[in-house]
Short mmCIF file of C-alpha atoms in Angstrom, two decimals:
data_model
loop_
_atom_site.label_atom_id
_atom_site.label_comp_id
_atom_site.label_asym_id
_atom_site.label_seq_id
_atom_site.Cartn_x
_atom_site.Cartn_y
_atom_site.Cartn_z
CA MET A 1 0.00 0.00 0.00
CA SER A 2 1.24 3.52 -0.77
CA SER A 3 2.04 5.94 1.99
CA PRO A 4 -0.16 9.06 2.29
CA ASN A 5 2.73 11.24 1.09
CA GLU A 6 3.02 9.20 -2.12
CA LEU A 7 -0.73 9.45 -2.67
CA PHE A 8 -0.70 13.25 -2.62
CA ASN A 9 2.12 13.37 -5.18
CA GLN A 10 -0.05 11.68 -7.82
CA PRO A 11 -2.32 13.45 -10.32
CA LEU A 12 -5.83 14.17 -9.08
CA ALA A 13 -8.93 12.82 -10.83
CA VAL A 14 -12.43 13.30 -9.41
CA ILE A 15 -15.82 11.61 -9.70
CA ASN A 16 -18.42 14.17 -8.66
CA ILE A 17 -21.81 12.84 -7.56
CA GLY A 18 -24.69 15.25 -7.15
CA LEU A 19 -24.23 19.00 -7.50
CA LYS A 20 -22.83 19.88 -10.91
CA ILE A 21 -21.40 23.18 -9.65
CA PHE A 22 -18.61 21.26 -7.88
CA ALA A 23 -17.63 19.50 -11.11
CA GLU A 24 -17.71 22.79 -13.01
CA ALA A 25 -15.41 24.45 -10.44
CA LEU A 26 -12.92 21.61 -10.76
CA GLN A 27 -13.05 21.68 -14.56
CA GLU A 28 -12.35 25.43 -14.51
CA GLN A 29 -9.13 24.58 -12.64
CA ALA A 30 -8.20 21.93 -15.26
CA VAL A 31 -8.82 19.07 -12.80
CA PRO A 32 -9.99 15.92 -14.60
CA CYS A 33 -13.54 15.40 -13.41
CA VAL A 34 -16.53 13.24 -14.31
CA HIS A 35 -19.97 14.39 -13.17
CA VAL A 36 -22.70 11.88 -12.27
CA ASP A 37 -26.18 13.41 -12.12
CA TRP A 38 -27.48 11.48 -9.10
CA ARG A 39 -30.48 12.34 -6.97
CA PRO A 40 -32.01 10.46 -4.04
CA PRO A 41 -34.86 8.14 -5.01
CA ALA A 42 -38.27 9.83 -4.72
CA GLY A 43 -36.51 13.12 -4.06
CA GLY A 44 -35.72 11.91 -0.54
CA ASP A 45 -39.42 11.91 0.45
CA SER A 46 -39.71 9.13 3.06
CA ASN A 47 -43.46 8.66 2.51
CA LEU A 48 -43.01 8.25 -1.22
CA LEU A 49 -40.08 5.89 -0.63
CA ALA A 50 -42.30 3.70 1.57
CA ILE A 51 -44.94 3.56 -1.17
CA LEU A 52 -42.33 2.65 -3.79
CA ALA A 53 -40.94 -0.06 -1.51
CA LYS A 54 -44.41 -1.60 -1.19
CA LEU A 55 -44.86 -1.54 -4.95
CA ASN A 56 -41.52 -3.30 -5.46
CA SER A 57 -42.23 -6.09 -2.95
#
């Protein structure tokens, strides 16, 4: 396993999940970045999630 010091001497590459503004800020700084447009299922609404869970069972 690499030591932490060796890790920080390697090129940075980022996978951004969620808010696109973070990926855009990294890309403006020439940091290699891939953006994944992810959102919580049912918008995070626990009642709707319970209904979806019942439908899937």
